[in-house]
XYZ file of C-alpha atoms in Angstrom:
406
model
C 138.734 -81.628 89.095
C 141.926 -83.579 88.143
C 141.663 -87.223 87.737
C 144.055 -89.719 89.353
C 142.482 -92.761 87.878
C 145.353 -92.960 85.216
C 148.615 -91.140 84.522
C 148.147 -87.353 84.147
C 149.444 -87.230 80.487
C 146.745 -89.783 79.497
C 143.906 -87.827 81.044
C 144.388 -84.389 79.602
C 143.345 -83.007 77.268
C 139.947 -84.599 76.495
C 138.842 -85.441 73.023
C 137.781 -81.842 72.366
C 141.039 -80.423 73.515
C 139.883 -79.236 76.962
C 141.768 -79.138 80.100
C 138.901 -79.005 82.503
C 137.093 -75.664 81.571
C 140.030 -74.410 79.679
C 141.231 -75.004 76.026
C 139.126 -76.081 73.097
C 139.266 -74.818 69.582
C 137.944 -71.239 69.019
C 139.620 -70.609 65.717
C 137.539 -69.468 62.564
C 135.708 -72.020 60.543
C 137.981 -71.847 57.527
C 140.874 -73.308 59.405
C 139.030 -76.035 61.348
C 139.673 -78.710 58.790
C 143.400 -77.896 58.717
C 143.465 -78.269 62.575
C 141.403 -81.540 62.589
C 143.917 -82.934 60.038
C 146.833 -81.810 62.308
C 145.206 -83.368 65.332
C 144.523 -86.710 63.584
C 148.045 -86.801 62.007
C 149.678 -85.981 65.324
C 147.778 -88.778 67.133
C 149.078 -91.333 64.555
C 152.710 -90.028 64.429
C 153.143 -89.756 68.259
C 152.882 -93.588 68.274
C 154.992 -94.116 65.167
C 158.562 -95.557 65.790
C 159.831 -94.092 62.593
C 158.604 -90.649 63.612
C 160.144 -90.947 67.037
C 163.433 -92.122 65.473
C 163.667 -89.082 63.238
C 162.855 -86.865 66.138
C 165.485 -88.519 68.393
C 168.018 -88.217 65.594
C 167.515 -84.446 65.352
C 167.389 -84.084 69.102
C 170.859 -85.672 69.280
C 172.669 -84.501 66.205
C 171.110 -80.987 65.668
C 170.047 -79.970 69.229
C 172.904 -81.591 71.264
C 170.730 -83.400 73.739
C 170.687 -84.543 76.429
C 171.339 -81.215 78.331
C 172.748 -81.771 81.841
C 171.414 -80.921 85.313
C 173.913 -78.639 87.079
C 174.253 -77.745 90.838
C 174.555 -74.006 91.478
C 177.176 -74.606 94.101
C 178.347 -71.062 94.802
C 174.862 -69.397 94.983
C 173.514 -72.290 97.064
C 176.251 -71.751 99.564
C 175.768 -67.986 99.668
C 171.967 -68.512 100.294
C 172.589 -71.090 102.983
C 169.331 -72.793 102.586
C 167.920 -75.383 100.200
C 170.202 -76.571 97.298
C 169.573 -75.141 93.870
C 169.995 -77.197 90.658
C 169.344 -76.097 87.072
C 168.371 -78.026 83.971
C 170.698 -76.523 81.380
C 168.235 -75.923 78.490
C 170.463 -72.971 77.644
C 172.931 -75.418 76.225
C 170.571 -76.537 73.446
C 171.638 -75.456 69.907
C 170.127 -72.079 69.266
C 170.209 -71.274 73.022
C 166.875 -72.318 74.512
C 164.221 -74.870 75.041
C 162.249 -73.623 72.047
C 163.965 -75.932 69.613
C 162.427 -79.057 71.287
C 159.071 -78.379 69.760
C 160.369 -76.597 66.687
C 162.046 -79.717 65.416
C 158.798 -81.610 66.129
C 156.734 -79.164 64.192
C 159.105 -79.307 61.181
C 158.659 -83.044 61.076
C 154.982 -82.718 61.456
C 154.949 -80.238 58.520
C 156.792 -82.629 56.281
C 154.437 -85.560 57.246
C 151.415 -83.349 56.338
C 152.990 -82.416 53.020
C 153.337 -78.710 54.016
C 156.231 -76.670 52.513
C 156.367 -73.847 54.980
C 156.360 -72.954 58.762
C 154.702 -69.762 60.152
C 155.139 -68.627 63.666
C 155.382 -65.709 66.084
C 158.246 -64.886 68.428
C 158.925 -62.423 71.304
C 162.526 -62.627 72.494
C 163.449 -64.270 69.289
C 164.494 -67.675 70.650
C 161.497 -69.473 69.196
C 161.996 -67.725 65.907
C 165.626 -68.703 65.697
C 164.854 -72.198 66.732
C 162.160 -72.468 64.105
C 164.352 -70.885 61.500
C 167.008 -73.522 62.319
C 164.576 -76.479 62.029
C 163.125 -75.179 58.731
C 166.666 -74.945 57.163
C 167.540 -78.352 58.585
C 164.434 -80.017 57.129
C 164.294 -77.943 53.912
C 161.152 -75.801 54.642
C 160.302 -72.261 53.982
C 159.851 -70.208 57.191
C 158.087 -66.935 58.109
C 158.400 -65.537 61.652
C 156.231 -62.574 62.896
C 157.781 -60.355 65.598
C 156.730 -57.163 67.291
C 158.458 -53.998 66.140
C 159.713 -53.303 69.701
C 161.347 -56.750 69.886
C 162.730 -56.496 66.361
C 164.728 -53.511 67.730
C 165.456 -54.871 71.105
C 166.519 -58.379 69.942
C 168.251 -57.396 66.665
C 170.879 -60.095 66.964
C 168.133 -62.787 66.858
C 166.510 -61.035 63.835
C 169.835 -61.313 62.043
C 170.190 -64.985 62.915
C 166.720 -65.725 61.621
C 167.551 -63.886 58.325
C 170.948 -65.757 57.959
C 168.991 -68.944 58.277
C 166.749 -67.994 55.290
C 163.743 -66.876 57.251
C 161.498 -63.956 56.302
C 160.933 -61.818 59.454
C 157.669 -59.841 59.493
C 157.356 -56.794 61.808
C 154.123 -56.461 63.697
C 153.297 -52.830 64.234
C 149.846 -52.746 65.896
C 149.070 -52.098 69.539
C 152.131 -52.656 71.850
C 154.061 -54.072 68.864
C 155.036 -57.020 71.137
C 154.295 -60.734 71.533
C 150.566 -60.514 71.378
C 150.628 -58.518 68.243
C 153.104 -60.834 66.749
C 150.826 -63.714 67.526
C 147.840 -61.910 65.928
C 149.943 -61.168 62.845
C 151.196 -64.814 62.473
C 147.581 -66.167 62.956
C 146.326 -64.007 60.151
C 149.118 -65.171 57.871
C 148.295 -68.906 58.803
C 144.652 -68.385 57.871
C 145.676 -67.127 54.492
C 148.316 -69.812 53.824
C 147.040 -72.825 55.745
C 146.830 -74.898 52.655
C 150.486 -75.093 52.212
C 151.743 -73.939 55.620
C 151.806 -75.179 59.227
C 151.511 -72.773 62.147
C 154.344 -73.752 64.466
C 152.963 -71.974 67.518
C 155.533 -70.716 69.995
C 154.189 -71.934 73.295
C 151.650 -74.236 74.839
C 148.758 -71.850 73.974
C 146.197 -71.726 71.225
C 143.448 -74.010 69.987
C 143.578 -77.826 70.202
C 145.822 -79.658 69.275
C 148.702 -76.972 69.759
C 148.895 -77.198 73.646
C 149.028 -80.954 73.557
C 151.705 -81.004 70.777
C 154.000 -78.413 72.435
C 153.681 -80.171 75.845
C 154.546 -83.463 74.343
C 157.500 -82.227 72.398
C 158.784 -80.292 75.348
C 158.324 -83.302 77.707
C 161.878 -84.358 76.931
C 163.025 -81.665 79.317
C 161.227 -83.151 82.331
C 161.986 -86.853 81.342
C 165.689 -86.084 81.170
C 165.739 -83.912 84.186
C 163.880 -86.540 86.322
C 166.347 -89.364 85.231
C 169.333 -87.125 85.730
C 168.162 -85.901 89.129
C 167.460 -89.459 90.395
C 170.996 -90.426 89.390
C 172.682 -87.361 90.998
C 170.840 -87.896 94.304
C 170.837 -91.791 94.484
C 167.070 -92.090 93.804
C 165.561 -89.014 95.451
C 163.269 -86.534 93.657
C 163.495 -82.789 94.231
C 161.216 -81.257 96.684
C 160.519 -78.246 94.479
C 160.506 -77.770 90.607
C 160.446 -74.108 89.347
C 159.843 -72.605 85.860
C 159.042 -69.206 84.431
C 155.728 -68.881 82.802
C 154.080 -66.887 80.075
C 152.560 -69.270 77.559
C 153.880 -72.195 79.429
C 156.018 -74.328 76.976
C 159.098 -74.634 79.284
C 157.044 -74.990 82.424
C 154.818 -77.749 80.976
C 157.885 -79.450 79.646
C 159.560 -79.593 83.045
C 156.346 -80.094 84.903
C 155.213 -83.087 82.811
C 157.588 -85.541 84.474
C 156.536 -84.606 88.014
C 152.777 -84.114 87.918
C 152.075 -87.558 89.194
C 154.384 -87.021 92.187
C 152.371 -85.333 94.975
C 155.532 -84.801 97.045
C 157.061 -82.530 94.434
C 155.822 -78.878 94.673
C 155.582 -77.188 91.308
C 156.164 -73.387 91.142
C 155.155 -71.086 88.305
C 157.130 -67.789 88.271
C 155.413 -64.891 86.572
C 156.778 -61.468 85.609
C 155.663 -58.767 87.952
C 157.360 -56.067 85.735
C 157.317 -52.658 87.168
C 154.348 -52.952 89.632
C 151.142 -54.774 90.215
C 149.086 -52.141 88.320
C 147.428 -53.498 85.169
C 149.653 -52.745 82.219
C 152.747 -52.671 84.261
C 153.175 -56.585 84.595
C 152.401 -59.805 82.781
C 151.315 -61.859 85.723
C 148.332 -63.549 84.139
C 147.723 -66.378 86.705
C 147.935 -63.806 89.623
C 145.711 -61.109 88.184
C 143.948 -62.524 85.174
C 140.241 -63.660 84.623
C 138.821 -66.404 82.376
C 138.482 -65.406 78.833
C 139.460 -66.488 75.277
C 142.655 -65.496 73.557
C 144.328 -66.812 70.388
C 141.797 -69.632 69.796
C 141.481 -71.065 73.308
C 139.596 -70.609 76.554
C 142.087 -69.652 79.321
C 143.023 -66.964 81.825
C 143.700 -63.538 80.384
C 144.817 -60.146 81.729
C 141.959 -58.037 80.524
C 140.007 -54.874 81.000
C 136.494 -54.738 82.180
C 135.216 -54.855 78.534
C 137.115 -58.070 77.904
C 139.831 -56.656 75.724
C 143.406 -57.945 76.472
C 145.396 -55.480 78.652
C 148.823 -54.170 77.859
C 151.542 -56.036 79.571
C 155.128 -55.296 80.534
C 158.241 -57.282 81.546
C 161.991 -56.750 81.055
C 161.883 -60.183 79.282
C 160.398 -60.008 75.767
C 159.402 -63.703 75.819
C 157.066 -63.141 78.852
C 155.175 -60.061 77.541
C 151.985 -61.905 76.891
C 148.564 -61.305 78.393
C 147.528 -64.955 78.592
C 148.492 -68.322 79.636
C 148.266 -71.816 78.103
C 144.973 -73.661 78.946
C 146.726 -76.536 80.738
C 148.604 -74.135 83.008
C 145.217 -72.449 83.737
C 143.783 -75.779 84.723
C 146.647 -76.830 86.859
C 146.553 -73.466 88.682
C 142.778 -73.804 89.232
C 143.329 -77.304 90.614
C 145.899 -76.044 93.054
C 148.683 -78.285 91.543
C 150.957 -75.286 90.796
C 151.960 -72.459 93.151
C 152.364 -69.028 91.631
C 155.030 -66.455 92.421
C 155.980 -63.198 90.975
C 159.473 -61.607 90.274
C 159.854 -57.919 89.524
C 162.126 -56.564 86.778
C 164.564 -55.277 89.359
C 164.991 -58.720 90.861
C 165.479 -60.307 87.452
C 168.435 -57.972 86.632
C 170.009 -58.500 89.849
C 169.862 -62.311 89.302
C 171.092 -61.869 85.831
C 174.310 -60.260 87.194
C 174.530 -62.690 90.070
C 174.405 -65.677 87.885
C 177.039 -64.349 85.509
C 179.462 -63.273 88.283
C 179.210 -66.392 90.617
C 178.169 -69.247 88.433
C 179.677 -68.313 84.969
C 176.176 -68.525 83.477
C 174.512 -65.675 81.542
C 170.855 -66.627 81.701
C 168.009 -65.379 79.509
C 165.979 -62.726 81.218
C 163.071 -64.996 81.058
C 164.935 -67.818 82.832
C 166.315 -65.322 85.376
C 162.759 -64.949 86.744
C 162.818 -68.719 87.719
C 166.368 -68.566 89.142
C 165.428 -65.485 91.206
C 162.449 -67.184 92.752
C 164.500 -70.241 93.394
C 166.978 -68.132 95.387
C 164.137 -66.562 97.342
C 162.661 -70.041 98.013
C 165.986 -71.594 98.959
C 166.430 -68.854 101.698
C 163.185 -70.030 103.205
C 163.791 -73.769 103.031
C 166.120 -76.123 104.976
C 169.493 -77.256 103.445
C 168.243 -80.791 103.202
C 165.707 -79.793 100.410
C 166.470 -79.506 96.691
C 165.116 -77.182 94.146
C 165.327 -78.032 90.460
C 164.917 -74.985 88.039
C 164.343 -75.073 84.333
C 167.016 -72.707 83.015
C 165.178 -72.333 79.853
C 167.511 -70.160 77.833
C 170.744 -68.270 77.757
C 171.142 -64.600 77.693
C 173.167 -63.842 74.679
C 170.257 -62.132 73.087
C 169.783 -59.913 76.233
C 173.378 -58.749 76.804
C 173.322 -55.633 74.590
C 170.029 -54.572 76.141
C 171.285 -55.150 79.745
C 174.583 -53.283 79.088
C 172.803 -50.383 77.562
C 170.278 -49.973 80.286
C 172.011 -51.454 83.538
C 175.561 -51.399 82.770
C 177.775 -54.284 83.900
C 176.469 -54.623 87.409
C 179.697 -53.600 88.988
């Protein structure tokens, strides 16, 4: 059960890195000392004024924060129901929310005396963000990416290489995000003495889910203050984010978890159908299991092996979910919805043609659900969506496979 005795952020995770029954540290023994050092160092640095000053300097100068909250006036009028607002994380330098925790991990690496960052990426936004942070702070960088995504997101591969990062193609299994995570983890085990694993989402063993949530919480903090200003002191009735691992969702949710009147919606990729292997809707169809070092909810076969997953959005092709998201779902604090590939593409075109915004296919899941929700709610209600990234990376793929939407 979730505790209300003190603010949510001070209650979870516990000292062992658990969010209720989910989380913990299930990595091999050889990297346990490195993770313990990371946890201890982070607990010290998160209270350090100097660390926070350096982080804020990068947030403003490199990232371009704060990002604005924007009203989708045309689409809201078309729908005729609740009013839709978006937090413009797509306006971050590198094009997505991912740079929020990448800058933090780079600062952590320097504090730990590490010289290199290692990570996985799906759509490439995390990889580009980490490559940017590494270049900015003078660190080596190695990013693992599924072979399918290397081809699909070639522009992001080129950006990483221009920034001085080594891109490693993962060719096992589906050659997608899970396999990239497996490959990056193996590289970290081999190089942990001089490298830091800058995990790409709020997944993995303790302390990674805590660290990513904290670094991403800037999204929710800004959005809450901006929304209160826009509405003369009122909070949104609904907050919406797409989910796979959970970094953008936990960043947005973090500022509203203590507000029982704000409904939190997690939007999953339904892909092609509800058949196992044709979607990546972990919270809807998954079961408790262990994946990438943490106890969580996993899309899996009867024998416990992770299932293949599918989504038009590369960044959501993951058979698991972060442990904190799993706990919030179990506790009934977040409501889960699914959006199909077809709905995503339709929303991608709609946002471009009527709002002048080309969203990432990942983010289009959240906007598509917000449109559906708005049509069911009165005009007096407000929906706040985390527009987690922009769709530059997806334009070629969409044009090749769906045309221009005319």
